[in-house]
């Protein structure tokens, strides 16, 4: 007969809870074991470390939210093809999950008050790790919960009250909703009273010393308004005796407080009496003997008097004159040239393409062994034995270093260079005999499968990212030993890039410009780009208000910032010469020798920007922060062929003198001929880059050495500086990458105008200087002066470029005519892209001016 299952468990010490299938059982003893498990010190230590790590992660994500939350909001709200793309674009320091968590807590929950959760977690983790750090858990929980809820309400009310707009809710959704609900019932004043009262009640409940502290505060406030009583002088024999004062001689000594007689500093016979009790730590009760009566004091004050307080008079701080640089530095702080574009961000590395195996070249062991045997056999064919051979594999070229047998002369190896190259039967071989600083002979052999050196691999390298010493850092590519190659353009100080057509010259120039864009702020760098082909640098046109410099008459609605015309090249180069001379004038007035020292002085407010400094022509200059200026001229040989000395002369002056004032020139040509790369230019440009050339003569013209004719092309180059040649594979940056970088920069806040160069007006097509108002001879006016003046007054436009287009005259002549109009009072001074103001309003007034000038 089947027995009936009991409806309740059998009573025993451990009460069992039976589930439906009666297989799994749970008892209170299991709870006890679990409690013992979590009481173990090792378990608590591990839990504490994990909790601390989680707290740190949340803290980093929360902090990042205030800087990157706005951008992450828009990213998370936009549709993405996959989560991987979203994780890549998120800017929060804690990644995608950090952005989501911080948004949930700060914007969607309790706002900034969510930090109370982190405080609770951090203190609890410390308690788990350090057992000596103990506190009441319920007290911590209550405090954290109160500030989480109450702080959210306060922040939501403050944001509602002030009306400040923000991309997130200060009090989260909780604070915003609750503050709006309360305001609708009790208005702003009621909510404010409620918040103050709630905060007061919290401190009363949480701290028993709150009320005593408030009472002490009340007593202190009353004492500020209470009149202090003067101490009673006890040496006055005529002072009446206080009837209420007990006679010390008649009282029991044990019933009286101790009397301490303290000498007063005001005189020999004056004393101040302080009455001490049991609470005075400095006085000990003195029990007088039974047969000894206490000493009778001659006088006793009516009330006890405290010691006089010492008042310390504050000395006045020495005031500095407002003209003193230290005063300005202390009051305003150092000058920040980046302040106008303080939110500018350098381009992201994600804008550059990545390639497979871009950090380390692929080694083909079979190819290396094959080349080794060829080299050994080639040397043996000419009776040269090799002691050892080693290979260093680079991305495009492998360097084989050999040690010949003792007694073999290096001159013998160099004389057989062409024969050895033919025996090895490889394209683009270069023999270095001997290797600089080594006792070996180097043979550079191109790899059969060269790798692409990406711009990402060199820009993202630690060497480039962490460099702080170079002022104009340029990362070119990688050497044959796979090392990232960098140089400082500020120390170069100018650069010549030459090579045959299609060998990678334009890519090299783009790599140089990209390096500067990744490292320099727009306030620190300006560029002048000259491109006769009209297609190489046009991609940088959107950067005109960030990084570009232009002539004063530049009109952004009509003119291109990239210079393509030969006449404008001449004017711009001469304008740069004037800029150079003006900078030297400022450096001389500042008593410094280079741009770095000048800018350091200006940043530390040791130069007065309101001070007038006059140059040789009498033009008034003012001290200002001077950015670096990099002039890049692609295919300058075309301009040399067109204008000759008019182009070469200002280039020579800039390369001779402009280094100290932060102006650096990069010249590129695909025709490295003696007529183009003249001795005058080479003598002032010691740093040169040669891509593959068509002949040994061209290589010697550029590098003063052979070798460039044997390069493999496609960015394979030789870098010459300090009498050393370094073989480099130029980093590849294609047009889409440059476009993304330009779009990223141009989308950010910019200056209203490009950096303005000084105005240049040539004399008879030659080199000229900026003319100051009043220096024009009105007795020698241009024959077209009347027609130009009539046009300007009738059209109310006084721009030099518009005169040049309207009358089809050269820029120099149009500039001279504009200065004559200014000297005659017809137009005002130059105002940059806005043109000149026309001062004469009608033709009748113009006729009177022309008559006074004798113009008919």
PDB file of C-alpha atoms in Angstrom, residues 389-599:
ATOM      1  CA  UNK A 389      77.209  37.800 -44.864  1.00  0.00           C
ATOM      2  CA  UNK A 390      74.058  39.027 -43.102  1.00  0.00           C
ATOM      3  CA  UNK A 391      70.717  40.321 -44.367  1.00  0.00           C
ATOM      4  CA  UNK A 392      68.371  42.990 -43.016  1.00  0.00           C
ATOM      5  CA  UNK A 393      64.970  42.742 -44.666  1.00  0.00           C
ATOM      6  CA  UNK A 394      63.062  45.966 -45.212  1.00  0.00           C
ATOM      7  CA  UNK A 395      59.639  46.606 -46.743  1.00  0.00           C
ATOM      8  CA  UNK A 396      60.967  47.045 -50.289  1.00  0.00           C
ATOM      9  CA  UNK A 397      64.730  46.529 -50.110  1.00  0.00           C
ATOM     10  CA  UNK A 398      66.992  44.025 -48.349  1.00  0.00           C
ATOM     11  CA  UNK A 399      70.417  45.140 -47.152  1.00  0.00           C
ATOM     12  CA  UNK A 400      73.155  42.494 -47.370  1.00  0.00           C
ATOM     13  CA  UNK A 401      76.248  43.308 -45.344  1.00  0.00           C
ATOM     14  CA  UNK A 402      79.342  41.327 -46.279  1.00  0.00           C
ATOM     15  CA  UNK A 403      82.778  41.147 -44.720  1.00  0.00           C
ATOM     16  CA  UNK A 404      85.429  40.420 -47.370  1.00  0.00           C
ATOM     17  CA  UNK A 405      88.525  38.397 -46.626  1.00  0.00           C
ATOM     18  CA  UNK A 406      91.470  40.293 -45.147  1.00  0.00           C
ATOM     19  CA  UNK A 407      93.680  41.918 -47.705  1.00  0.00           C
ATOM     20  CA  UNK A 408      90.900  42.779 -50.146  1.00  0.00           C
ATOM     21  CA  UNK A 409      90.947  46.478 -50.958  1.00  0.00           C
ATOM     22  CA  UNK A 410      87.703  48.413 -50.985  1.00  0.00           C
ATOM     23  CA  UNK A 411      88.825  50.193 -54.160  1.00  0.00           C
ATOM     24  CA  UNK A 412      88.810  46.833 -55.918  1.00  0.00           C
ATOM     25  CA  UNK A 413      85.195  46.203 -54.930  1.00  0.00           C
ATOM     26  CA  UNK A 414      84.060  49.665 -56.039  1.00  0.00           C
ATOM     27  CA  UNK A 415      85.851  49.277 -59.372  1.00  0.00           C
ATOM     28  CA  UNK A 416      83.909  46.068 -60.003  1.00  0.00           C
ATOM     29  CA  UNK A 417      80.573  47.571 -58.961  1.00  0.00           C
ATOM     30  CA  UNK A 418      78.918  47.394 -62.377  1.00  0.00           C
ATOM     31  CA  UNK A 419      80.186  43.851 -62.996  1.00  0.00           C
ATOM     32  CA  UNK A 420      78.898  42.676 -59.633  1.00  0.00           C
ATOM     33  CA  UNK A 421      75.528  44.319 -60.247  1.00  0.00           C
ATOM     34  CA  UNK A 422      75.288  42.529 -63.587  1.00  0.00           C
ATOM     35  CA  UNK A 423      76.186  39.188 -61.994  1.00  0.00           C
ATOM     36  CA  UNK A 424      73.508  39.557 -59.343  1.00  0.00           C
ATOM     37  CA  UNK A 425      71.034  40.441 -62.122  1.00  0.00           C
ATOM     38  CA  UNK A 426      68.612  42.469 -60.032  1.00  0.00           C
ATOM     39  CA  UNK A 427      67.015  45.833 -60.746  1.00  0.00           C
ATOM     40  CA  UNK A 428      67.956  48.855 -58.644  1.00  0.00           C
ATOM     41  CA  UNK A 429      71.004  47.444 -56.828  1.00  0.00           C
ATOM     42  CA  UNK A 430      73.126  49.893 -54.874  1.00  0.00           C
ATOM     43  CA  UNK A 431      76.565  49.048 -53.443  1.00  0.00           C
ATOM     44  CA  UNK A 432      77.861  50.971 -50.422  1.00  0.00           C
ATOM     45  CA  UNK A 433      81.563  50.407 -49.917  1.00  0.00           C
ATOM     46  CA  UNK A 434      82.253  50.789 -47.077  1.00  0.00           C
ATOM     47  CA  UNK A 435      79.190  51.112 -44.844  1.00  0.00           C
ATOM     48  CA  UNK A 436      79.449  54.324 -42.765  1.00  0.00           C
ATOM     49  CA  UNK A 437      80.678  53.497 -39.274  1.00  0.00           C
ATOM     50  CA  UNK A 438      81.019  49.776 -40.033  1.00  0.00           C
ATOM     51  CA  UNK A 439      83.721  47.514 -41.400  1.00  0.00           C
ATOM     52  CA  UNK A 440      81.399  45.990 -43.977  1.00  0.00           C
ATOM     53  CA  UNK A 441      80.316  46.407 -47.579  1.00  0.00           C
ATOM     54  CA  UNK A 442      76.598  46.958 -48.115  1.00  0.00           C
ATOM     55  CA  UNK A 443      74.558  45.738 -51.045  1.00  0.00           C
ATOM     56  CA  UNK A 444      70.962  46.864 -51.316  1.00  0.00           C
ATOM     57  CA  UNK A 445      68.809  44.450 -53.329  1.00  0.00           C
ATOM     58  CA  UNK A 446      65.115  45.135 -54.025  1.00  0.00           C
ATOM     59  CA  UNK A 447      62.615  42.531 -52.858  1.00  0.00           C
ATOM     60  CA  UNK A 448      60.674  40.585 -55.458  1.00  0.00           C
ATOM     61  CA  UNK A 449      57.405  41.336 -53.655  1.00  0.00           C
ATOM     62  CA  UNK A 450      57.746  44.819 -52.130  1.00  0.00           C
ATOM     63  CA  UNK A 451      55.316  45.853 -49.391  1.00  0.00           C
ATOM     64  CA  UNK A 452      53.396  49.101 -49.209  1.00  0.00           C
ATOM     65  CA  UNK A 453      54.557  51.405 -46.439  1.00  0.00           C
ATOM     66  CA  UNK A 454      51.273  52.955 -45.367  1.00  0.00           C
ATOM     67  CA  UNK A 455      50.976  56.466 -44.004  1.00  0.00           C
ATOM     68  CA  UNK A 456      49.065  54.964 -41.089  1.00  0.00           C
ATOM     69  CA  UNK A 457      52.007  52.791 -40.047  1.00  0.00           C
ATOM     70  CA  UNK A 458      54.373  55.765 -39.704  1.00  0.00           C
ATOM     71  CA  UNK A 459      51.937  58.377 -38.331  1.00  0.00           C
ATOM     72  CA  UNK A 460      50.605  55.931 -35.728  1.00  0.00           C
ATOM     73  CA  UNK A 461      54.122  54.900 -34.704  1.00  0.00           C
ATOM     74  CA  UNK A 462      55.223  55.658 -31.171  1.00  0.00           C
ATOM     75  CA  UNK A 463      58.246  57.527 -32.512  1.00  0.00           C
ATOM     76  CA  UNK A 464      56.076  60.068 -34.310  1.00  0.00           C
ATOM     77  CA  UNK A 465      53.272  60.303 -31.744  1.00  0.00           C
ATOM     78  CA  UNK A 466      55.489  60.751 -28.697  1.00  0.00           C
ATOM     79  CA  UNK A 467      58.026  63.133 -30.220  1.00  0.00           C
ATOM     80  CA  UNK A 468      58.119  66.474 -28.403  1.00  0.00           C
ATOM     81  CA  UNK A 469      61.497  67.854 -29.491  1.00  0.00           C
ATOM     82  CA  UNK A 470      60.960  68.483 -33.201  1.00  0.00           C
ATOM     83  CA  UNK A 471      59.291  71.795 -34.002  1.00  0.00           C
ATOM     84  CA  UNK A 472      58.142  70.801 -37.508  1.00  0.00           C
ATOM     85  CA  UNK A 473      58.207  66.997 -37.463  1.00  0.00           C
ATOM     86  CA  UNK A 474      58.002  65.261 -40.834  1.00  0.00           C
ATOM     87  CA  UNK A 475      57.712  61.478 -41.098  1.00  0.00           C
ATOM     88  CA  UNK A 476      58.749  60.319 -44.567  1.00  0.00           C
ATOM     89  CA  UNK A 477      58.509  56.554 -44.424  1.00  0.00           C
ATOM     90  CA  UNK A 478      60.702  53.622 -43.402  1.00  0.00           C
ATOM     91  CA  UNK A 479      64.361  52.840 -43.928  1.00  0.00           C
ATOM     92  CA  UNK A 480      65.647  49.574 -45.342  1.00  0.00           C
ATOM     93  CA  UNK A 481      65.951  48.352 -41.734  1.00  0.00           C
ATOM     94  CA  UNK A 482      62.190  48.954 -41.243  1.00  0.00           C
ATOM     95  CA  UNK A 483      62.729  51.916 -38.906  1.00  0.00           C
ATOM     96  CA  UNK A 484      60.384  54.901 -39.072  1.00  0.00           C
ATOM     97  CA  UNK A 485      62.303  57.838 -40.549  1.00  0.00           C
ATOM     98  CA  UNK A 486      61.627  61.365 -39.293  1.00  0.00           C
ATOM     99  CA  UNK A 487      63.330  64.708 -39.644  1.00  0.00           C
ATOM    100  CA  UNK A 488      62.719  68.231 -38.355  1.00  0.00           C
ATOM    101  CA  UNK A 489      61.957  70.641 -41.174  1.00  0.00           C
ATOM    102  CA  UNK A 490      62.789  73.538 -38.846  1.00  0.00           C
ATOM    103  CA  UNK A 491      66.368  72.250 -38.688  1.00  0.00           C
ATOM    104  CA  UNK A 492      66.611  71.129 -42.318  1.00  0.00           C
ATOM    105  CA  UNK A 493      65.852  74.133 -42.775  1.00  0.00           C
ATOM    106  CA  UNK A 494      64.762  73.930 -46.429  1.00  0.00           C
ATOM    107  CA  UNK A 495      64.178  70.934 -48.672  1.00  0.00           C
ATOM    108  CA  UNK A 496      64.758  70.080 -52.322  1.00  0.00           C
ATOM    109  CA  UNK A 497      62.765  67.171 -53.787  1.00  0.00           C
ATOM    110  CA  UNK A 498      63.719  65.983 -57.274  1.00  0.00           C
ATOM    111  CA  UNK A 499      63.071  62.949 -59.407  1.00  0.00           C
ATOM    112  CA  UNK A 500      61.886  61.798 -62.779  1.00  0.00           C
ATOM    113  CA  UNK A 501      58.209  61.840 -63.729  1.00  0.00           C
ATOM    114  CA  UNK A 502      56.079  59.165 -62.070  1.00  0.00           C
ATOM    115  CA  UNK A 503      58.590  58.165 -59.384  1.00  0.00           C
ATOM    116  CA  UNK A 504      56.538  59.336 -56.375  1.00  0.00           C
ATOM    117  CA  UNK A 505      57.406  63.000 -55.981  1.00  0.00           C
ATOM    118  CA  UNK A 506      53.792  64.106 -55.450  1.00  0.00           C
ATOM    119  CA  UNK A 507      53.235  61.323 -52.916  1.00  0.00           C
ATOM    120  CA  UNK A 508      56.301  62.484 -51.013  1.00  0.00           C
ATOM    121  CA  UNK A 509      54.993  66.056 -50.888  1.00  0.00           C
ATOM    122  CA  UNK A 510      51.590  64.816 -49.669  1.00  0.00           C
ATOM    123  CA  UNK A 511      53.319  62.755 -46.977  1.00  0.00           C
ATOM    124  CA  UNK A 512      55.211  65.844 -45.787  1.00  0.00           C
ATOM    125  CA  UNK A 513      52.066  67.997 -45.675  1.00  0.00           C
ATOM    126  CA  UNK A 514      50.071  65.231 -43.966  1.00  0.00           C
ATOM    127  CA  UNK A 515      52.735  64.913 -41.257  1.00  0.00           C
ATOM    128  CA  UNK A 516      52.496  68.621 -40.505  1.00  0.00           C
ATOM    129  CA  UNK A 517      48.679  68.534 -40.419  1.00  0.00           C
ATOM    130  CA  UNK A 518      48.751  65.739 -37.858  1.00  0.00           C
ATOM    131  CA  UNK A 519      51.214  67.533 -35.591  1.00  0.00           C
ATOM    132  CA  UNK A 520      50.668  71.289 -35.780  1.00  0.00           C
ATOM    133  CA  UNK A 521      47.716  73.413 -34.691  1.00  0.00           C
ATOM    134  CA  UNK A 522      46.423  75.992 -37.224  1.00  0.00           C
ATOM    135  CA  UNK A 523      47.662  78.765 -34.921  1.00  0.00           C
ATOM    136  CA  UNK A 524      51.208  77.388 -35.161  1.00  0.00           C
ATOM    137  CA  UNK A 525      51.533  76.651 -38.872  1.00  0.00           C
ATOM    138  CA  UNK A 526      50.660  78.411 -42.118  1.00  0.00           C
ATOM    139  CA  UNK A 527      51.372  77.173 -45.620  1.00  0.00           C
ATOM    140  CA  UNK A 528      51.803  78.709 -49.060  1.00  0.00           C
ATOM    141  CA  UNK A 529      51.163  76.117 -51.780  1.00  0.00           C
ATOM    142  CA  UNK A 530      52.245  76.764 -55.372  1.00  0.00           C
ATOM    143  CA  UNK A 531      51.086  74.333 -58.030  1.00  0.00           C
ATOM    144  CA  UNK A 532      51.605  75.124 -61.743  1.00  0.00           C
ATOM    145  CA  UNK A 533      49.884  71.838 -62.708  1.00  0.00           C
ATOM    146  CA  UNK A 534      46.721  73.116 -60.962  1.00  0.00           C
ATOM    147  CA  UNK A 535      45.742  69.576 -59.868  1.00  0.00           C
ATOM    148  CA  UNK A 536      48.306  68.414 -57.305  1.00  0.00           C
ATOM    149  CA  UNK A 537      47.462  70.755 -54.397  1.00  0.00           C
ATOM    150  CA  UNK A 538      43.881  71.694 -55.255  1.00  0.00           C
ATOM    151  CA  UNK A 539      42.736  69.079 -52.755  1.00  0.00           C
ATOM    152  CA  UNK A 540      43.972  71.345 -49.928  1.00  0.00           C
ATOM    153  CA  UNK A 541      41.786  74.283 -51.010  1.00  0.00           C
ATOM    154  CA  UNK A 542      39.235  73.769 -48.143  1.00  0.00           C
ATOM    155  CA  UNK A 543      41.998  74.446 -45.599  1.00  0.00           C
ATOM    156  CA  UNK A 544      42.329  78.093 -46.669  1.00  0.00           C
ATOM    157  CA  UNK A 545      41.013  79.507 -43.386  1.00  0.00           C
ATOM    158  CA  UNK A 546      42.841  77.000 -41.199  1.00  0.00           C
ATOM    159  CA  UNK A 547      46.368  76.583 -42.510  1.00  0.00           C
ATOM    160  CA  UNK A 548      46.818  78.831 -45.532  1.00  0.00           C
ATOM    161  CA  UNK A 549      48.464  82.223 -46.052  1.00  0.00           C
ATOM    162  CA  UNK A 550      47.422  84.644 -48.785  1.00  0.00           C
ATOM    163  CA  UNK A 551      48.029  88.094 -50.185  1.00  0.00           C
ATOM    164  CA  UNK A 552      45.913  90.981 -48.814  1.00  0.00           C
ATOM    165  CA  UNK A 553      43.833  91.234 -52.004  1.00  0.00           C
ATOM    166  CA  UNK A 554      42.767  87.585 -51.822  1.00  0.00           C
ATOM    167  CA  UNK A 555      39.026  87.257 -52.453  1.00  0.00           C
ATOM    168  CA  UNK A 556      37.666  83.860 -51.257  1.00  0.00           C
ATOM    169  CA  UNK A 557      34.621  84.176 -53.526  1.00  0.00           C
ATOM    170  CA  UNK A 558      36.677  84.524 -56.696  1.00  0.00           C
ATOM    171  CA  UNK A 559      40.304  83.548 -56.054  1.00  0.00           C
ATOM    172  CA  UNK A 560      41.868  80.176 -55.322  1.00  0.00           C
ATOM    173  CA  UNK A 561      44.178  79.922 -52.357  1.00  0.00           C
ATOM    174  CA  UNK A 562      46.483  77.555 -54.289  1.00  0.00           C
ATOM    175  CA  UNK A 563      48.744  79.702 -56.479  1.00  0.00           C
ATOM    176  CA  UNK A 564      49.019  78.558 -60.096  1.00  0.00           C
ATOM    177  CA  UNK A 565      49.859  81.716 -62.054  1.00  0.00           C
ATOM    178  CA  UNK A 566      53.480  82.792 -62.565  1.00  0.00           C
ATOM    179  CA  UNK A 567      52.723  86.486 -61.928  1.00  0.00           C
ATOM    180  CA  UNK A 568      51.097  85.675 -58.610  1.00  0.00           C
ATOM    181  CA  UNK A 569      54.042  83.441 -57.727  1.00  0.00           C
ATOM    182  CA  UNK A 570      56.430  86.370 -58.190  1.00  0.00           C
ATOM    183  CA  UNK A 571      54.266  88.682 -56.091  1.00  0.00           C
ATOM    184  CA  UNK A 572      53.765  86.071 -53.376  1.00  0.00           C
ATOM    185  CA  UNK A 573      57.464  85.264 -53.143  1.00  0.00           C
ATOM    186  CA  UNK A 574      58.330  88.940 -52.845  1.00  0.00           C
ATOM    187  CA  UNK A 575      55.569  89.353 -50.274  1.00  0.00           C
ATOM    188  CA  UNK A 576      57.168  86.503 -48.314  1.00  0.00           C
ATOM    189  CA  UNK A 577      60.473  88.366 -48.489  1.00  0.00           C
ATOM    190  CA  UNK A 578      58.765  91.399 -46.932  1.00  0.00           C
ATOM    191  CA  UNK A 579      57.215  89.127 -44.298  1.00  0.00           C
ATOM    192  CA  UNK A 580      60.693  87.798 -43.549  1.00  0.00           C
ATOM    193  CA  UNK A 581      62.139  91.293 -43.156  1.00  0.00           C
ATOM    194  CA  UNK A 582      59.246  92.387 -40.917  1.00  0.00           C
ATOM    195  CA  UNK A 583      59.801  89.365 -38.722  1.00  0.00           C
ATOM    196  CA  UNK A 584      63.474  90.195 -38.407  1.00  0.00           C
ATOM    197  CA  UNK A 585      62.475  93.717 -37.356  1.00  0.00           C
ATOM    198  CA  UNK A 586      60.261  92.280 -34.601  1.00  0.00           C
ATOM    199  CA  UNK A 587      62.989  89.861 -33.492  1.00  0.00           C
ATOM    200  CA  UNK A 588      65.512  92.681 -33.334  1.00  0.00           C
ATOM    201  CA  UNK A 589      63.169  94.809 -31.223  1.00  0.00           C
ATOM    202  CA  UNK A 590      62.520  91.815 -28.939  1.00  0.00           C
ATOM    203  CA  UNK A 591      66.289  91.192 -28.686  1.00  0.00           C
ATOM    204  CA  UNK A 592      66.068  87.514 -29.593  1.00  0.00           C
ATOM    205  CA  UNK A 593      67.784  85.471 -32.264  1.00  0.00           C
ATOM    206  CA  UNK A 594      65.124  83.039 -33.499  1.00  0.00           C
ATOM    207  CA  UNK A 595      61.400  82.476 -33.743  1.00  0.00           C
ATOM    208  CA  UNK A 596      61.241  80.030 -30.827  1.00  0.00           C
ATOM    209  CA  UNK A 597      62.717  82.528 -28.361  1.00  0.00           C
ATOM    210  CA  UNK A 598      60.488  85.293 -29.742  1.00  0.00           C
ATOM    211  CA  UNK A 599      57.276  83.288 -29.341  1.00  0.00           C
TER     212      UNK A 599
END
